[in-house]
Coordinates of C-alpha atoms in Angstrom, one line a residue:
M15 CA 8.4 17.7 -1.6
A16 CA 9.8 14.4 -2.8
E17 CA 13.5 13.9 -2.0
T18 CA 16.0 12.3 -4.3
V19 CA 17.5 9.2 -2.8
S20 CA 19.5 7.9 -5.8
E21 CA 20.2 8.5 -9.4
Q22 CA 21.9 6.3 -11.9
A23 CA 23.5 7.5 -15.1
G24 CA 21.3 10.6 -14.9
V25 CA 18.1 8.6 -14.6
R26 CA 16.2 8.9 -11.3
R27 CA 15.7 5.5 -9.7
E28 CA 14.2 6.4 -6.3
A29 CA 12.2 9.1 -4.5
S30 CA 10.6 9.5 -1.1
T31 CA 8.5 12.0 0.8
P32 CA 9.0 12.2 4.6
G33 CA 6.1 11.4 6.8
V34 CA 4.5 14.3 8.6
G35 CA 2.0 12.6 10.9
K36 CA 2.6 11.4 14.4
F37 CA 1.0 8.2 15.5
E38 CA 1.6 6.0 18.5
P39 CA 1.7 2.1 18.6
G40 CA -1.7 2.0 20.4
M41 CA -3.6 4.0 17.7
S42 CA -6.4 2.3 15.8
I43 CA -9.3 3.1 13.4
P44 CA -11.9 3.2 16.3
G45 CA -9.4 5.3 18.2
I46 CA -9.6 7.9 15.4
L47 CA -13.4 8.0 15.8
R48 CA -13.0 8.4 19.6
E49 CA -10.7 11.4 19.1
R50 CA -13.2 13.0 16.6
V51 CA -16.0 12.6 19.1
A52 CA -13.9 14.1 21.9
K53 CA -12.9 17.1 19.8
D54 CA -16.4 18.0 18.5
P55 CA -19.2 15.7 19.7
E56 CA -22.0 17.8 18.3
G57 CA -20.3 18.6 15.0
T58 CA -21.6 16.9 11.8
I59 CA -19.6 13.8 10.9
F60 CA -21.8 12.4 8.1
E61 CA -24.9 13.5 6.2
R62 CA -27.3 10.7 5.5
Q63 CA -29.5 10.5 2.5
T64 CA -33.0 10.0 3.6
A65 CA -34.1 8.2 0.5
L66 CA -32.7 7.4 -3.0
G67 CA -32.4 10.6 -4.9
S68 CA -33.5 12.8 -2.0
G69 CA -31.7 15.3 0.3
F70 CA -29.3 14.7 3.2
V71 CA -29.7 15.1 7.0
P72 CA -26.8 15.7 9.4
V73 CA -25.5 13.0 11.8
T74 CA -23.3 14.3 14.7
A75 CA -20.1 12.6 15.8
R76 CA -21.8 11.7 19.1
V77 CA -24.9 10.1 17.5
F78 CA -22.7 8.1 15.1
A79 CA -20.5 6.9 17.9
E80 CA -23.6 5.8 19.9
E81 CA -24.9 3.9 16.9
V82 CA -21.5 2.3 16.4
L83 CA -21.4 1.2 20.1
A84 CA -24.9 -0.3 19.9
A85 CA -24.1 -2.3 16.7
A86 CA -20.8 -3.4 18.2
K87 CA -22.5 -4.7 21.3
G88 CA -24.8 -6.6 18.9
L89 CA -21.8 -8.3 17.3
I90 CA -20.6 -9.4 20.7
A91 CA -24.0 -10.8 21.4
L92 CA -23.8 -12.8 18.2
G93 CA -20.6 -14.3 19.5
V94 CA -18.1 -12.4 17.3
R95 CA -14.6 -12.6 18.9
P96 CA -11.5 -10.4 18.3
G97 CA -9.9 -11.3 15.0
E98 CA -12.9 -13.0 13.5
R99 CA -14.2 -12.0 10.1
V100 CA -17.4 -10.1 9.4
A101 CA -18.3 -9.6 5.7
I102 CA -20.3 -6.7 4.2
M103 CA -21.9 -7.0 0.8
S104 CA -23.7 -3.9 -0.2
H105 CA -23.8 -0.7 -2.3
T106 CA -22.1 2.2 -0.7
S107 CA -24.2 3.4 2.2
Y108 CA -24.2 4.9 5.7
E109 CA -24.9 1.5 7.1
W110 CA -21.8 0.0 5.5
T111 CA -19.6 2.6 7.3
L112 CA -21.6 2.1 10.5
L113 CA -21.0 -1.7 10.4
D114 CA -17.3 -1.2 9.5
F115 CA -16.7 0.9 12.6
A116 CA -18.8 -1.5 14.7
A117 CA -16.7 -4.4 13.6
W118 CA -13.4 -2.5 14.2
S119 CA -14.6 -1.5 17.6
V120 CA -14.9 -5.1 18.8
G121 CA -11.6 -6.1 17.2
A122 CA -13.2 -8.0 14.4
V123 CA -12.0 -7.9 10.8
P124 CA -14.4 -6.5 8.1
V125 CA -14.2 -8.3 4.8
S126 CA -15.6 -6.4 1.8
I127 CA -17.6 -8.1 -1.0
Y128 CA -18.8 -6.2 -4.1
E129 CA -22.6 -6.1 -4.4
T130 CA -22.2 -7.4 -7.9
S131 CA -20.3 -10.6 -6.9
S132 CA -21.4 -13.9 -8.2
A133 CA -22.3 -16.9 -6.1
S134 CA -18.9 -18.5 -6.7
Q135 CA -17.1 -15.3 -5.8
V136 CA -19.1 -15.0 -2.6
E137 CA -18.4 -18.6 -1.7
W138 CA -14.7 -18.2 -2.3
I139 CA -14.4 -15.1 -0.1
V140 CA -16.6 -16.3 2.7
T141 CA -14.8 -19.7 2.9
D142 CA -11.2 -18.4 2.2
A143 CA -11.6 -15.6 4.9
E144 CA -13.5 -17.9 7.3
V145 CA -16.2 -15.3 7.7
R146 CA -18.4 -15.7 10.8
V147 CA -21.1 -13.2 9.9
V148 CA -22.3 -11.7 6.6
F149 CA -24.3 -8.5 6.2
T150 CA -26.0 -8.1 2.8
E151 CA -27.9 -5.2 1.5
N152 CA -30.9 -7.2 0.3
R153 CA -32.6 -10.6 0.2
A154 CA -31.2 -11.5 -3.2
Q155 CA -27.6 -11.1 -2.0
A156 CA -28.5 -13.0 1.2
A157 CA -29.6 -15.9 -1.0
L158 CA -26.0 -16.2 -2.2
A159 CA -24.5 -16.4 1.3
E160 CA -27.1 -18.4 3.2
P161 CA -26.3 -21.8 1.6
L162 CA -22.8 -21.4 3.0
I163 CA -24.0 -21.4 6.6
G164 CA -22.4 -24.3 8.4
Q165 CA -19.6 -24.4 5.9
A166 CA -16.2 -23.2 7.2
A167 CA -17.1 -20.6 9.9
L168 CA -20.3 -18.9 8.7
E169 CA -23.1 -18.8 11.2
H170 CA -25.2 -15.7 10.5
V171 CA -26.5 -13.8 7.5
L172 CA -28.2 -10.5 8.3
V173 CA -30.0 -8.2 5.7
I174 CA -29.5 -4.5 6.0
A175 CA -32.8 -3.8 4.2
E176 CA -34.5 -6.0 6.8
D177 CA -33.3 -3.9 9.7
A178 CA -30.1 -5.7 10.5
V179 CA -28.8 -2.7 12.3
S180 CA -31.9 -2.5 14.5
R181 CA -31.6 -6.2 15.2
L182 CA -28.0 -5.7 16.4
R183 CA -29.1 -2.9 18.7
E184 CA -31.7 -5.2 20.2
L185 CA -29.3 -8.2 20.6
G186 CA -26.7 -6.1 22.3
A187 CA -29.0 -4.2 24.7
D188 CA -27.7 -6.1 27.7
V189 CA -24.0 -6.2 26.7
P190 CA -22.0 -3.8 28.9
D191 CA -20.4 -0.8 27.1
A192 CA -17.2 -1.8 28.8
D193 CA -17.0 -5.0 26.8
V194 CA -16.6 -2.9 23.6
T195 CA -14.2 -0.3 25.1
T196 CA -12.0 -3.1 26.4
R197 CA -11.7 -4.6 23.0
T198 CA -11.0 -1.3 21.3
A199 CA -8.3 -0.5 23.9
A200 CA -6.6 -3.7 23.0
L201 CA -6.1 -2.8 19.4
G202 CA -2.9 -1.4 18.0
L203 CA -1.1 -0.6 14.8
D204 CA -0.2 -4.2 14.1
A205 CA -3.8 -5.5 14.5
L206 CA -5.5 -6.8 11.3
A207 CA -8.1 -4.2 10.2
T208 CA -9.6 -5.7 7.0
I209 CA -9.2 -8.3 4.2
I210 CA -9.9 -6.9 0.8
Y211 CA -9.9 -9.3 -2.2
T212 CA -8.2 -8.2 -5.3
S213 CA -10.3 -7.8 -8.4
G214 CA -9.0 -11.0 -10.0
T215 CA -8.0 -9.8 -13.5
T216 CA -5.5 -12.6 -13.9
G217 CA -7.0 -15.4 -11.7
R218 CA -8.7 -16.2 -8.4
P219 CA -8.8 -13.1 -6.1
K220 CA -6.3 -12.9 -3.3
G221 CA -7.2 -11.6 0.1
V222 CA -5.1 -8.5 1.0
E223 CA -4.5 -8.1 4.7
L224 CA -4.3 -4.5 5.8
T225 CA -3.6 -3.5 9.4
H226 CA -4.9 -0.7 11.5
G227 CA -1.4 0.8 11.1
N228 CA -1.7 0.8 7.4
F229 CA -4.8 2.9 7.5
V230 CA -3.7 5.1 10.4
S231 CA -0.4 6.0 8.7
L232 CA -2.2 6.9 5.5
V233 CA -4.9 9.1 7.0
V234 CA -2.6 10.8 9.5
N235 CA 0.2 11.5 7.0
G236 CA -2.3 12.6 4.3
S237 CA -4.5 14.8 6.5
D238 CA -1.5 16.4 8.3
D239 CA 0.4 17.1 5.1
P240 CA 0.4 20.9 4.7
N241 CA -0.4 20.6 1.0
F242 CA -3.0 17.9 1.0
S243 CA -4.7 19.1 4.2
M244 CA -6.2 22.1 2.3
V245 CA -8.3 19.5 0.4
V246 CA -9.6 17.5 3.3
R247 CA -9.2 19.4 6.5
G248 CA -11.0 22.4 7.9
A249 CA -14.5 23.9 8.3
G250 CA -16.7 23.4 5.3
K251 CA -14.8 20.4 3.7
R252 CA -17.3 18.0 2.2
T253 CA -17.2 14.9 0.0
L254 CA -19.8 12.7 -1.6
L255 CA -18.8 9.0 -1.7
F256 CA -20.3 7.1 -4.6
M257 CA -17.4 4.6 -5.3
P258 CA -18.0 1.1 -4.0
L259 CA -17.0 0.7 -0.3
A260 CA -15.8 -2.7 -1.3
H261 CA -12.9 -0.9 -3.0
V262 CA -9.9 0.0 -1.0
F263 CA -9.9 3.6 -2.2
A264 CA -13.4 4.2 -0.7
R265 CA -12.4 2.5 2.6
F266 CA -9.4 4.8 2.9
V267 CA -11.6 7.9 2.3
E268 CA -14.1 6.7 4.9
V269 CA -11.4 6.7 7.6
L270 CA -9.7 9.8 6.2
C271 CA -12.8 11.9 6.6
V272 CA -13.4 10.8 10.2
Y273 CA -9.8 11.8 11.0
S274 CA -9.7 15.1 9.0
G275 CA -13.0 16.5 10.1
A276 CA -14.5 16.5 6.6
V277 CA -18.2 15.8 6.3
M278 CA -19.0 12.7 4.1
A279 CA -22.2 11.5 2.6
H280 CA -22.9 8.2 0.8
V281 CA -24.9 7.4 -2.3
P282 CA -25.1 3.9 -3.8
D283 CA -23.7 4.7 -7.2
A284 CA -23.2 7.4 -9.9
K285 CA -26.6 6.9 -11.6
N286 CA -28.1 10.0 -10.0
L287 CA -24.8 11.8 -9.6
V288 CA -25.9 15.2 -10.9
A289 CA -28.9 15.5 -8.6
D290 CA -26.9 14.1 -5.7
L291 CA -24.1 16.6 -6.3
A292 CA -26.5 19.5 -6.4
A293 CA -28.2 18.4 -3.2
F294 CA -25.0 17.8 -1.2
R295 CA -22.6 20.4 -2.8
P296 CA -19.2 18.8 -2.1
T297 CA -15.9 20.7 -2.0
F298 CA -13.9 17.6 -3.1
L299 CA -14.6 14.4 -4.9
L300 CA -12.9 11.0 -5.3
A301 CA -13.5 9.1 -8.5
V302 CA -12.1 7.0 -11.3
P303 CA -11.1 8.5 -14.6
R304 CA -14.2 7.2 -16.4
V305 CA -16.3 9.6 -14.3
F306 CA -14.4 12.6 -15.5
E307 CA -14.5 11.3 -19.1
K308 CA -18.3 11.0 -18.7
V309 CA -18.6 14.6 -17.4
Y310 CA -16.7 16.0 -20.3
N311 CA -18.4 13.9 -23.0
A312 CA -21.9 14.7 -21.6
A313 CA -21.1 18.4 -21.7
D314 CA -19.8 18.0 -25.2
A315 CA -22.9 16.1 -26.2
K316 CA -25.3 18.6 -24.6
A317 CA -23.7 21.4 -26.7
G318 CA -25.5 19.9 -29.7
S319 CA -24.3 21.0 -33.1
G320 CA -23.6 24.2 -35.0
A321 CA -22.8 27.4 -33.2
Q322 CA -23.2 25.9 -29.7
K323 CA -20.9 23.0 -30.5
R324 CA -18.3 25.5 -31.8
V325 CA -18.5 27.6 -28.6
F326 CA -18.0 24.5 -26.4
R327 CA -15.0 23.3 -28.4
W328 CA -13.5 26.8 -28.3
A329 CA -14.1 27.0 -24.5
A330 CA -12.5 23.6 -24.0
K331 CA -9.4 24.7 -26.0
V332 CA -9.2 27.9 -23.9
A333 CA -9.4 25.9 -20.7
I334 CA -6.6 23.6 -21.8
A335 CA -4.4 26.4 -23.0
Y336 CA -5.0 28.4 -19.7
S337 CA -4.1 25.4 -17.6
R338 CA -0.9 24.8 -19.6
A339 CA 0.0 28.4 -19.3
L340 CA -0.2 28.0 -15.5
D341 CA 2.8 25.8 -15.7
T342 CA 5.0 28.4 -17.5
P343 CA 7.1 31.1 -15.7
E344 CA 5.1 33.9 -17.3
G345 CA 1.6 32.4 -16.6
P346 CA -1.5 33.0 -18.7
S347 CA -1.4 36.1 -20.9
R348 CA -3.9 38.9 -20.5
A349 CA -5.7 37.9 -23.7
L350 CA -6.0 34.3 -22.5
K351 CA -7.4 35.5 -19.1
T352 CA -10.0 37.5 -21.0
Q353 CA -10.9 34.5 -23.2
R354 CA -11.2 32.3 -20.1
A355 CA -13.5 34.9 -18.4
L356 CA -15.8 34.8 -21.4
A357 CA -15.7 31.0 -21.7
S358 CA -16.6 30.8 -18.0
R359 CA -19.8 32.8 -18.5
L360 CA -20.7 30.8 -21.6
V361 CA -19.7 27.3 -20.7
Y362 CA -17.7 26.6 -17.5
R363 CA -20.4 27.8 -15.1
K364 CA -22.9 25.3 -16.3
I365 CA -20.4 22.4 -15.9
L366 CA -19.4 23.5 -12.4
A367 CA -23.0 23.9 -11.4
A368 CA -23.7 20.3 -12.6
M369 CA -20.9 19.2 -10.3
G370 CA -22.5 20.9 -7.3
G371 CA -21.2 24.4 -7.7
T372 CA -18.7 24.3 -4.8
L373 CA -16.2 21.8 -6.1
D374 CA -12.5 22.8 -5.8
Y375 CA -10.6 19.6 -6.0
A376 CA -11.1 16.0 -7.2
V377 CA -8.8 13.1 -6.7
S378 CA -8.6 10.6 -9.5
G379 CA -7.3 7.1 -9.2
G380 CA -7.7 3.6 -10.5
G381 CA -6.2 4.4 -14.0
P382 CA -4.6 7.1 -16.0
L383 CA -6.7 10.3 -16.4
G384 CA -4.8 11.7 -19.4
E385 CA -3.3 15.2 -19.8
R386 CA -6.1 16.6 -21.9
L387 CA -8.8 16.0 -19.2
G388 CA -6.4 17.1 -16.4
H389 CA -5.8 20.4 -18.1
F390 CA -9.5 20.9 -19.1
F391 CA -10.8 20.5 -15.5
R392 CA -8.0 22.7 -14.0
G393 CA -8.8 25.3 -16.7
I394 CA -12.4 25.5 -15.8
G395 CA -11.7 25.7 -12.0
V396 CA -11.5 22.1 -10.6
V397 CA -8.0 20.8 -9.9
V398 CA -7.9 17.1 -10.5
L399 CA -5.2 15.5 -8.3
E400 CA -4.2 12.4 -10.0
G401 CA -2.8 9.6 -7.9
Y402 CA -1.7 6.0 -8.0
G403 CA -2.0 3.0 -5.7
L404 CA -3.2 -0.5 -5.3
T405 CA -5.1 -2.6 -2.8
E406 CA -1.9 -3.8 -1.3
V407 CA -0.8 -0.3 -0.3
G408 CA -4.2 0.8 1.2
A409 CA -5.0 3.0 -1.8
P410 CA -2.6 6.0 -2.4
T411 CA 1.2 5.6 -2.8
T412 CA 1.8 8.7 -5.0
V413 CA -0.5 11.7 -5.5
N414 CA -0.4 15.2 -6.8
R415 CA -1.2 17.8 -4.2
P416 CA -2.3 21.5 -4.3
G417 CA 0.9 23.4 -5.1
L418 CA 2.6 20.2 -6.2
V419 CA 0.7 19.3 -9.4
K420 CA 2.3 18.0 -12.6
I421 CA -0.5 17.1 -14.9
G422 CA 0.3 13.8 -16.7
T423 CA 2.0 12.3 -13.7
V424 CA 0.5 10.5 -10.7
G425 CA 2.5 12.8 -8.4
P426 CA 5.3 12.5 -6.0
P427 CA 5.4 9.8 -3.3
Y428 CA 2.6 10.1 -0.7
P429 CA 3.9 11.4 2.7
G430 CA 5.9 8.6 4.5
T431 CA 6.3 6.6 1.2
S432 CA 9.4 5.6 -0.9
V433 CA 9.2 4.7 -4.5
R434 CA 11.9 2.9 -6.5
I435 CA 12.2 2.0 -10.2
A436 CA 13.6 -1.5 -10.6
D437 CA 16.1 -2.5 -13.3
D438 CA 13.2 -4.0 -15.4
G439 CA 11.2 -0.7 -15.0
Q440 CA 8.8 -2.0 -12.4
V441 CA 7.6 0.4 -9.7
L442 CA 8.6 -0.8 -6.1
V443 CA 7.1 0.7 -2.9
K444 CA 8.1 0.9 0.7
G445 CA 6.3 2.5 3.6
P446 CA 4.0 2.0 6.7
H447 CA 1.0 1.6 4.4
V448 CA 2.2 -1.5 2.6
F449 CA 0.1 -4.6 3.4
R450 CA 1.4 -7.4 5.6
G451 CA 0.6 -10.2 3.2
Y452 CA -2.1 -12.2 1.3
H453 CA -4.5 -14.1 3.5
G454 CA -3.5 -17.8 3.8
N455 CA -1.1 -17.5 0.9
P456 CA 2.5 -17.3 2.0
E457 CA 3.8 -18.2 -1.5
A458 CA 2.1 -15.2 -3.1
T459 CA 3.2 -13.0 -0.2
A460 CA 6.8 -14.0 -0.6
A461 CA 6.6 -13.4 -4.4
A462 CA 5.2 -9.9 -3.8
F463 CA 8.4 -8.5 -2.2
D464 CA 12.0 -8.3 -3.5
P465 CA 14.9 -9.4 -1.3
D466 CA 15.2 -5.9 0.1
G467 CA 11.6 -5.8 1.3
W468 CA 10.2 -3.6 -1.5
F469 CA 6.7 -4.4 -2.6
I470 CA 6.6 -5.3 -6.3
T471 CA 3.6 -3.5 -7.9
G472 CA 3.8 -5.1 -11.3
D473 CA 3.3 -1.7 -12.9
L474 CA 5.9 0.0 -15.1
G475 CA 6.9 3.6 -14.5
T476 CA 9.5 6.3 -14.5
L477 CA 10.5 9.1 -12.1
D478 CA 11.2 12.6 -13.4
E479 CA 13.8 14.9 -12.0
D480 CA 11.5 16.1 -9.2
G481 CA 10.5 12.6 -8.1
Y482 CA 7.1 12.6 -9.9
L483 CA 5.9 9.2 -11.0
R484 CA 4.5 8.3 -14.5
I485 CA 2.9 5.0 -15.0
T486 CA 3.7 3.6 -18.4
G487 CA 2.0 0.2 -18.4
R488 CA 1.5 -3.1 -16.6
K489 CA 4.4 -5.5 -16.9
K490 CA 2.1 -8.5 -17.6
E491 CA 0.3 -6.6 -20.3
I492 CA 3.3 -5.5 -22.4
I493 CA 2.7 -6.6 -26.0
V494 CA 5.7 -7.8 -28.1
T495 CA 5.0 -7.6 -31.8
A496 CA 6.4 -10.0 -34.4
G497 CA 9.0 -7.4 -35.1
G498 CA 10.2 -7.4 -31.5
K499 CA 8.7 -4.0 -30.6
N500 CA 7.5 -3.7 -26.9
V501 CA 4.2 -1.8 -26.7
A502 CA 2.5 -0.7 -23.5
P503 CA -1.3 -0.8 -24.4
A504 CA -2.5 1.6 -21.6
V505 CA -1.3 4.8 -23.4
L506 CA -3.3 4.0 -26.5
E507 CA -6.3 2.6 -24.7
D508 CA -6.7 5.6 -22.4
R509 CA -6.5 8.1 -25.2
L510 CA -8.9 6.2 -27.5
R511 CA -11.4 5.6 -24.6
G512 CA -11.7 9.4 -24.3
H513 CA -13.8 9.6 -27.4
P514 CA -17.5 9.9 -26.6
L515 CA -18.4 6.9 -28.8
V516 CA -16.0 4.6 -27.1
S517 CA -16.7 2.5 -24.0
Q518 CA -13.8 0.1 -23.8
V519 CA -10.6 -0.7 -25.7
V520 CA -8.3 -3.7 -25.7
V521 CA -5.1 -3.2 -27.7
V522 CA -3.8 -6.4 -29.3
G523 CA -0.8 -7.5 -31.3
D524 CA 1.3 -10.0 -29.3
N525 CA 3.4 -11.9 -31.9
K526 CA 1.6 -10.1 -34.7
P527 CA 2.9 -7.9 -37.5
F528 CA 1.3 -4.7 -36.2
I529 CA -0.9 -3.3 -33.4
G530 CA -4.7 -3.5 -33.5
A531 CA -7.5 -3.0 -31.1
L532 CA -10.9 -4.3 -30.1
V533 CA -13.3 -1.4 -29.5
T534 CA -16.8 -1.4 -27.9
L535 CA -19.3 1.4 -28.2
D536 CA -20.9 3.5 -25.4
A537 CA -24.6 2.7 -25.7
E538 CA -25.5 5.7 -23.5
M539 CA -23.6 8.3 -25.6
L540 CA -24.4 6.8 -29.0
P541 CA -27.9 8.4 -29.5
Q542 CA -26.7 11.9 -28.6
W543 CA -23.6 11.6 -30.8
L544 CA -25.7 10.5 -33.7
A545 CA -28.1 13.4 -33.2
N546 CA -25.3 15.9 -33.0
H547 CA -23.8 14.6 -36.2
R548 CA -27.2 14.6 -37.9
L549 CA -27.2 10.9 -38.4
P550 CA -30.3 8.6 -38.0
A551 CA -30.9 6.6 -34.9
M552 CA -29.0 3.3 -34.8
T553 CA -28.6 0.3 -32.6
V554 CA -25.2 -0.5 -31.4
E555 CA -25.1 -3.4 -33.9
Q556 CA -25.9 -1.0 -36.7
A557 CA -23.4 1.6 -35.6
A558 CA -20.7 -1.0 -35.4
T559 CA -20.8 -1.4 -39.2
D560 CA -21.9 2.1 -40.3
E561 CA -19.2 3.8 -42.4
R562 CA -19.8 7.2 -40.8
V563 CA -19.3 5.8 -37.3
L564 CA -16.3 3.9 -38.4
A565 CA -14.8 6.9 -40.0
A566 CA -15.2 8.9 -36.7
L567 CA -13.5 6.0 -34.9
D568 CA -10.6 6.0 -37.4
R569 CA -10.1 9.7 -36.7
A570 CA -10.0 9.0 -33.0
V571 CA -7.4 6.3 -33.6
T572 CA -5.3 8.7 -35.6
R573 CA -5.4 11.2 -32.6
A574 CA -4.5 8.4 -30.1
N575 CA -1.6 7.4 -32.3
E576 CA -0.1 10.8 -31.9
A577 CA 1.2 9.7 -28.5
V578 CA 3.3 6.9 -29.8
S579 CA 5.8 5.9 -32.5
R580 CA 4.6 4.5 -35.8
A581 CA 5.7 1.0 -34.8
E582 CA 3.5 1.3 -31.7
S583 CA 0.5 2.8 -33.4
I584 CA -2.9 1.1 -34.0
R585 CA -3.2 0.2 -37.6
K586 CA -6.6 -1.5 -37.6
I587 CA -9.6 -1.9 -35.2
T588 CA -12.5 -4.2 -34.9
V589 CA -15.7 -2.8 -33.4
L590 CA -17.5 -5.3 -31.2
T591 CA -21.3 -5.3 -30.6
T592 CA -20.8 -6.6 -27.1
D593 CA -19.6 -4.1 -24.5
F594 CA -17.4 -5.2 -21.6
T595 CA -19.3 -4.9 -18.3
E596 CA -19.3 -6.3 -14.8
A597 CA -22.5 -8.1 -15.6
N598 CA -21.0 -10.1 -18.4
G599 CA -17.8 -10.7 -16.5
Y600 CA -15.4 -8.8 -18.7
L601 CA -14.9 -5.9 -16.2
T602 CA -13.8 -6.3 -12.6
P603 CA -15.9 -4.4 -9.9
S604 CA -13.2 -1.7 -10.1
L605 CA -13.8 -1.3 -13.8
K606 CA -10.6 -2.9 -15.1
V607 CA -10.8 -5.1 -18.2
K608 CA -10.1 -8.8 -17.7
R609 CA -7.7 -8.8 -20.7
A610 CA -7.0 -12.5 -20.7
L611 CA -10.7 -13.4 -20.8
V612 CA -11.4 -10.9 -23.5
L613 CA -8.5 -12.2 -25.7
K614 CA -9.8 -15.8 -25.1
D615 CA -13.4 -15.2 -25.8
F616 CA -12.8 -12.8 -28.8
A617 CA -9.9 -14.7 -30.3
A618 CA -11.7 -14.9 -33.7
E619 CA -12.3 -11.2 -33.7
V620 CA -8.6 -10.6 -33.0
E621 CA -7.6 -12.9 -35.8
S622 CA -9.9 -11.1 -38.2
I623 CA -7.8 -7.9 -37.7
Y624 CA -4.8 -9.8 -39.2
S625 CA -6.6 -11.8 -41.8

């Protein structure tokens, strides 16, 4: 449990959770793989998808280690030296993890690049990190990197789809195994493990330097924690990774599974998620809140209209009520248990089957999930463990755990972590998982820590009496109205985005007389929503001005406003016909809205709210 460190005038200011893992100075990420192989060489470590949308075949720990060794020898043959950077630009795949471990095994530093990155973003990362070798998934991505050969340190661009892994095996055939094991043995907790560039919501991405010790402390403390271990450790634990491996959350999971003994499979994205879940049957998942919103909204849409819709809505209310009752001393009543049993037969079983049929837990990060969804999923039988973290802390810094769940919070501090609330409300963090600095940017590094060595997250939050953290907003995003009211937009945005018609929301109102919002429509959900409401088919452009659609959005705004005071409530919205996506540059690869860019490009639409 979290332990109180200090309170001030009855308000909790600091909390910590003791570390439970034991790790030595000489431990490293490839050392974790070596231990997994030693414990169970013929046990399955990964399951590999044979083709897109197909089934999975097992890969033993011994076979994976042999493939890592062969690729590592190929990197040595290419001239990669300890400390040099090797970039990977690809969808999530088995090959990414293989190359990650190969680079770590020779003391190199993998640098992640999102597969959707533009030419200018690739150029910045490759040159800023002084990358020596780039692996791309396909020829189109290679074309972004190849013009950089000869600039800075770049010498080689290899394409995974063109048998880059086989080429490494051939190149390294004559390199002695001992050359790899010697480099692995030289690694320790202080060695640089990776550089991950921030998503760049407010400017040019910064390269976050994470050490082997950052990852080791996270995976050992998490896997050995008696509460969290029941999610990731033990026979039969399985997870399907579809988040981008360029994101720190997925990289943490990759190493966590190798340490904990869980079996992991990779799929490139969530486009075929239902079929992939059915084929793999995970016991736990890791995802961003938007995935859970999509699952709920899709189930709601499939219920259609009339009696089926009423049954689904009733079942959803039962699930939420049942979950809320779990938090009371008396627990769910007999009548509520009876209702839940009926709802399970009619509704829940179908949703659980669509999620693979064996799912017990899901970990949600990257943004607020919302209490409604948290209670809904727990009520149907999947406990969503909401957590909080940033790239600079290697992913998790607080997380709910089985037996330690408070829905609506992001949990107590992760084992080995301390959290403090500064005088201005910002969340500060200390622990062995906190990054060592921004690559080549000592000024930004110095600005990221307070005089006492606490990392300044930039997020605003509060700690409750048990040390559970609630994130209330982002300091740079606080809106100050003309009347002087401070408004955190995240609360309103998250609630409004839960409506099936809504894709993205940007709350506005800085120096304005009231709060407004820019809203975009979900083009995937729109046709089903219209059909369910017996409305004719419409384009997004038509729906954006249709009185019936606007009336539904107004009702959604009214429900969102229930979470705030009248002075903080949304008074007027403008529906845009352009959605915010990665492709048009308004979303980061981690699906965060580039608020400053939106406000700049849609300034006229913002002004129309107040005209």
